[in-house]
């Protein structure tokens, strides 16, 4: 059954993906429903026939001076820009609110690894003289969220999480709880990820390039979560409200039904369903879903570990005011998340 | 501040596998006697670096703990984590009391399986065919997934990756997961191991001391890296008492936040560190007067130690000199993603033993670090409450408020 709406609402969002920069570009891609994945250049994997979805339309120079952009890794660039867009969408003006009450909790899968590879490659090629200290600070997975917090002066809760294809959903749960606990008034949450050649080579080496490593994408989907009372007080527009968030880490052998019942209690009503991670492959989960139109952004924008941010943004954009939506995310062998959202403003709808 | 009423979060299981002790009893002995684990590192070639020392887990043959097929799947960081997690879960005996779906895992991660990935990259760059399984630990969530699989923990799972504050955050977040009823028991902590990436990286930033690190001392030159894993099992106190569990202590509360200042340098006034220490106390319902001592982040870098000392003065005011600010990194090395959990463990052990650990490797008094750091030896203490600070790249900060058991 759907649970009551919580006191947490969504007042803004942003999206950067292979569809382009901005939520309008995301919506247009969803309307068209055509794959935006492109061939991976043959020289990267030494063979053809593979696809990826780079956010080619994203140019950092459109948002900041090139010299400044150089100090960030690509994941950080995506996060810094997407966070700024989300704050703007939520009409949160830097300096107008207490910065210690605004936080950021992001899911990030491969953040920092590209920098780590470059850093180590320098060392393996040239010894200690090949080390580039400039690269090292951005090898940490939290570089993207932390750089976004530095750029936008967000001093509230600041956490980065990764948990396979449910990294953004795990972040969403944490952000929601932080607001419930009054650790902040506003939290930016969602996911950011990049795709780069060595990552695909690793997938190929591990035999995953034609399995769950196929068709990876990159981008950022960031939501602005806020306590409803806070949003009302500052007269913010509410685009959705949050219902229950359910999760299990994995299915216990011999107790599948108990796990399923916790994840997807029946009966459940949803007028729009979004699938994320590998949920589209999990027939046993799909069979339990309520009727209703489904959207899986992976065939359109590529799959990534933190794609849940973009998937949630897509669901919110498609939800009519007052209508219930369900977001289902999974990873091979877990974890699993299902999240209830309701379109529009809970007061008006 | 409107604080959601919290259940009291009991710590019912402890486990550690580190250079300073391969289980809780041996770690306790090392902490009591101040036996530093910092020494030569031979896990990889350290000759190119100004500093060749660290706190490496020694005399560790994974075959003593894992089957051959398992060893092919587990990175070093997975192995350390699985052993420490196993000790904590056995200590708590929580597994047989709850549905697997009511027990989760929430851990802090750092370099993760980078040690093995480095071998893959090095061999590939040399044109050799590298074993694909070396890449299994490339993502920081691998260890928590392995732990959940091994011990059939089927509740919420996550891996926090906020560099050096990762595992402190995992303990705070784990307490939240119990407080809001999402889980009945949670395994939280962290695991991290030495790697060429972190060893060369910190050396390239010139923040590694060629001698064992000497937090808050005159002439300190930086950190000594370390490795290890530490885990706690958390439960609602009422449930723990109902099932007759042993209670080692409590997570009274925590604060998590960012400085929004710089990726590597701490905010120099200490105001943000102080803000989060105060917030942690407020959220715990603990006054500054109740805090007996603080387990510092205390890396031994010149700037960090001064900033943390400044923050102490803002938090404790005139009483600051009476609240020892100690660092256990001279014992354990800086365990990065596992540091917060290893230090939470040290804090709990010391509270239980009624002592304040010594900050090792004193080289002389620094006029900019003018508090009590227990440089000359451990102190007896009847304190019930201590703070444990973790500061990280990116300005990520987590402060835990811990107490010993009531017994």
PDB file of C-alpha atoms in Angstrom, chain A residues 193-312:
ATOM      1  CA  UNK A 193      28.739   9.974 -12.460  1.00  0.00           C
ATOM      2  CA  UNK A 194      31.128  10.051 -15.356  1.00  0.00           C
ATOM      3  CA  UNK A 195      32.093   7.520 -17.973  1.00  0.00           C
ATOM      4  CA  UNK A 196      35.676   7.301 -19.210  1.00  0.00           C
ATOM      5  CA  UNK A 197      37.727   4.962 -21.399  1.00  0.00           C
ATOM      6  CA  UNK A 198      39.619   3.044 -18.692  1.00  0.00           C
ATOM      7  CA  UNK A 199      36.343   2.290 -16.955  1.00  0.00           C
ATOM      8  CA  UNK A 200      35.124   0.539 -20.101  1.00  0.00           C
ATOM      9  CA  UNK A 201      38.422  -1.302 -20.458  1.00  0.00           C
ATOM     10  CA  UNK A 202      37.968  -2.557 -16.905  1.00  0.00           C
ATOM     11  CA  UNK A 203      34.424  -3.696 -17.713  1.00  0.00           C
ATOM     12  CA  UNK A 204      35.779  -5.528 -20.730  1.00  0.00           C
ATOM     13  CA  UNK A 205      38.563  -7.169 -18.722  1.00  0.00           C
ATOM     14  CA  UNK A 206      36.020  -8.320 -16.150  1.00  0.00           C
ATOM     15  CA  UNK A 207      33.668  -9.715 -18.790  1.00  0.00           C
ATOM     16  CA  UNK A 208      31.009  -7.122 -17.978  1.00  0.00           C
ATOM     17  CA  UNK A 209      31.127  -5.013 -21.117  1.00  0.00           C
ATOM     18  CA  UNK A 210      28.285  -6.978 -22.726  1.00  0.00           C
ATOM     19  CA  UNK A 211      26.466  -7.478 -19.441  1.00  0.00           C
ATOM     20  CA  UNK A 212      25.759  -4.846 -16.784  1.00  0.00           C
ATOM     21  CA  UNK A 213      28.699  -2.782 -18.024  1.00  0.00           C
ATOM     22  CA  UNK A 214      27.035  -2.245 -21.396  1.00  0.00           C
ATOM     23  CA  UNK A 215      25.667   1.126 -22.405  1.00  0.00           C
ATOM     24  CA  UNK A 216      27.014   3.222 -19.564  1.00  0.00           C
ATOM     25  CA  UNK A 217      26.188   6.884 -19.414  1.00  0.00           C
ATOM     26  CA  UNK A 218      27.167   9.919 -17.414  1.00  0.00           C
ATOM     27  CA  UNK A 219      25.610  13.007 -15.987  1.00  0.00           C
ATOM     28  CA  UNK A 220      24.018  14.423 -12.890  1.00  0.00           C
ATOM     29  CA  UNK A 221      20.505  14.488 -11.554  1.00  0.00           C
ATOM     30  CA  UNK A 222      20.092  16.623  -8.476  1.00  0.00           C
ATOM     31  CA  UNK A 223      16.958  17.255  -6.444  1.00  0.00           C
ATOM     32  CA  UNK A 224      16.393  19.932  -3.828  1.00  0.00           C
ATOM     33  CA  UNK A 225      14.761  18.334  -0.799  1.00  0.00           C
ATOM     34  CA  UNK A 226      13.250  20.582   1.805  1.00  0.00           C
ATOM     35  CA  UNK A 227      10.972  20.454   4.787  1.00  0.00           C
ATOM     36  CA  UNK A 228       7.480  21.401   3.614  1.00  0.00           C
ATOM     37  CA  UNK A 229       7.144  23.982   6.363  1.00  0.00           C
ATOM     38  CA  UNK A 230      10.403  25.596   5.296  1.00  0.00           C
ATOM     39  CA  UNK A 231       9.366  25.597   1.648  1.00  0.00           C
ATOM     40  CA  UNK A 232       6.025  27.196   2.501  1.00  0.00           C
ATOM     41  CA  UNK A 233       7.661  29.821   4.698  1.00  0.00           C
ATOM     42  CA  UNK A 234       9.882  30.983   1.860  1.00  0.00           C
ATOM     43  CA  UNK A 235       7.039  30.626  -0.672  1.00  0.00           C
ATOM     44  CA  UNK A 236       8.938  28.088  -2.719  1.00  0.00           C
ATOM     45  CA  UNK A 237       7.282  26.184  -5.539  1.00  0.00           C
ATOM     46  CA  UNK A 238       6.865  22.495  -4.707  1.00  0.00           C
ATOM     47  CA  UNK A 239       7.282  20.075  -7.593  1.00  0.00           C
ATOM     48  CA  UNK A 240       6.705  16.855  -5.668  1.00  0.00           C
ATOM     49  CA  UNK A 241       6.425  15.431  -2.193  1.00  0.00           C
ATOM     50  CA  UNK A 242       8.026  12.321  -0.792  1.00  0.00           C
ATOM     51  CA  UNK A 243       6.174   9.291   0.524  1.00  0.00           C
ATOM     52  CA  UNK A 244       7.674   6.146   1.938  1.00  0.00           C
ATOM     53  CA  UNK A 245      11.184   4.978   1.113  1.00  0.00           C
ATOM     54  CA  UNK A 246      11.660   1.204   1.312  1.00  0.00           C
ATOM     55  CA  UNK A 247      14.875  -0.722   0.916  1.00  0.00           C
ATOM     56  CA  UNK A 248      16.424  -4.118   1.386  1.00  0.00           C
ATOM     57  CA  UNK A 249      20.089  -4.883   0.934  1.00  0.00           C
ATOM     58  CA  UNK A 250      19.740  -8.294  -0.618  1.00  0.00           C
ATOM     59  CA  UNK A 251      17.371 -11.229  -0.806  1.00  0.00           C
ATOM     60  CA  UNK A 252      17.856 -13.718   1.991  1.00  0.00           C
ATOM     61  CA  UNK A 253      18.003 -17.289   0.684  1.00  0.00           C
ATOM     62  CA  UNK A 254      14.721 -18.971   1.487  1.00  0.00           C
ATOM     63  CA  UNK A 255      13.012 -15.736   2.491  1.00  0.00           C
ATOM     64  CA  UNK A 256      12.413 -14.020  -0.835  1.00  0.00           C
ATOM     65  CA  UNK A 257       8.742 -13.322  -0.155  1.00  0.00           C
ATOM     66  CA  UNK A 258       9.509 -11.472   3.088  1.00  0.00           C
ATOM     67  CA  UNK A 259      12.023  -9.314   1.268  1.00  0.00           C
ATOM     68  CA  UNK A 260       9.636  -8.579  -1.571  1.00  0.00           C
ATOM     69  CA  UNK A 261       6.838  -7.697   0.828  1.00  0.00           C
ATOM     70  CA  UNK A 262       9.099  -5.204   2.562  1.00  0.00           C
ATOM     71  CA  UNK A 263      10.212  -3.689  -0.704  1.00  0.00           C
ATOM     72  CA  UNK A 264       6.913  -3.586  -2.547  1.00  0.00           C
ATOM     73  CA  UNK A 265       3.950  -3.972  -0.206  1.00  0.00           C
ATOM     74  CA  UNK A 266       0.698  -4.760  -1.978  1.00  0.00           C
ATOM     75  CA  UNK A 267      -1.614  -3.286  -3.059  1.00  0.00           C
ATOM     76  CA  UNK A 268       0.314  -0.356  -4.471  1.00  0.00           C
ATOM     77  CA  UNK A 269      -0.949   2.387  -6.742  1.00  0.00           C
ATOM     78  CA  UNK A 270       1.218   4.372  -9.105  1.00  0.00           C
ATOM     79  CA  UNK A 271       0.251   6.430 -12.121  1.00  0.00           C
ATOM     80  CA  UNK A 272       3.848   6.609 -13.274  1.00  0.00           C
ATOM     81  CA  UNK A 273       6.725   4.233 -12.523  1.00  0.00           C
ATOM     82  CA  UNK A 274      10.405   4.817 -13.049  1.00  0.00           C
ATOM     83  CA  UNK A 275      12.882   1.967 -13.219  1.00  0.00           C
ATOM     84  CA  UNK A 276      16.503   2.528 -12.384  1.00  0.00           C
ATOM     85  CA  UNK A 277      19.715   0.546 -12.205  1.00  0.00           C
ATOM     86  CA  UNK A 278      19.025  -2.992 -13.321  1.00  0.00           C
ATOM     87  CA  UNK A 279      15.375  -3.057 -12.212  1.00  0.00           C
ATOM     88  CA  UNK A 280      14.321  -3.392 -15.843  1.00  0.00           C
ATOM     89  CA  UNK A 281      15.964  -6.846 -15.927  1.00  0.00           C
ATOM     90  CA  UNK A 282      14.450  -8.133 -12.683  1.00  0.00           C
ATOM     91  CA  UNK A 283      11.348  -9.999 -13.874  1.00  0.00           C
ATOM     92  CA  UNK A 284      10.479 -11.097 -10.344  1.00  0.00           C
ATOM     93  CA  UNK A 285      10.314  -7.449  -9.315  1.00  0.00           C
ATOM     94  CA  UNK A 286       8.540  -6.251 -12.436  1.00  0.00           C
ATOM     95  CA  UNK A 287       5.803  -8.846 -11.940  1.00  0.00           C
ATOM     96  CA  UNK A 288       5.006  -7.304  -8.582  1.00  0.00           C
ATOM     97  CA  UNK A 289       4.701  -3.742  -9.833  1.00  0.00           C
ATOM     98  CA  UNK A 290       1.292  -2.110 -10.077  1.00  0.00           C
ATOM     99  CA  UNK A 291      -0.109  -1.279 -13.481  1.00  0.00           C
ATOM    100  CA  UNK A 292       0.863   2.053 -14.930  1.00  0.00           C
ATOM    101  CA  UNK A 293       3.201   3.560 -17.496  1.00  0.00           C
ATOM    102  CA  UNK A 294       6.858   2.774 -16.923  1.00  0.00           C
ATOM    103  CA  UNK A 295       9.946   4.682 -17.893  1.00  0.00           C
ATOM    104  CA  UNK A 296      13.484   3.341 -17.827  1.00  0.00           C
ATOM    105  CA  UNK A 297      16.018   5.983 -18.796  1.00  0.00           C
ATOM    106  CA  UNK A 298      18.869   3.483 -19.249  1.00  0.00           C
ATOM    107  CA  UNK A 299      18.097   2.651 -22.909  1.00  0.00           C
ATOM    108  CA  UNK A 300      17.863   6.380 -23.657  1.00  0.00           C
ATOM    109  CA  UNK A 301      20.582   7.986 -21.541  1.00  0.00           C
ATOM    110  CA  UNK A 302      22.736   5.058 -20.486  1.00  0.00           C
ATOM    111  CA  UNK A 303      23.099   3.363 -17.168  1.00  0.00           C
ATOM    112  CA  UNK A 304      25.306   4.460 -14.295  1.00  0.00           C
ATOM    113  CA  UNK A 305      25.705   3.649 -10.631  1.00  0.00           C
ATOM    114  CA  UNK A 306      24.216   6.974  -9.573  1.00  0.00           C
ATOM    115  CA  UNK A 307      21.661   7.233 -12.381  1.00  0.00           C
ATOM    116  CA  UNK A 308      18.906   7.272  -9.768  1.00  0.00           C
ATOM    117  CA  UNK A 309      19.246  11.049  -9.552  1.00  0.00           C
ATOM    118  CA  UNK A 310      18.311  11.409 -13.213  1.00  0.00           C
ATOM    119  CA  UNK A 311      15.622   8.723 -12.954  1.00  0.00           C
ATOM    120  CA  UNK A 312      14.003  10.440  -9.995  1.00  0.00           C
TER     121      UNK A 312
END
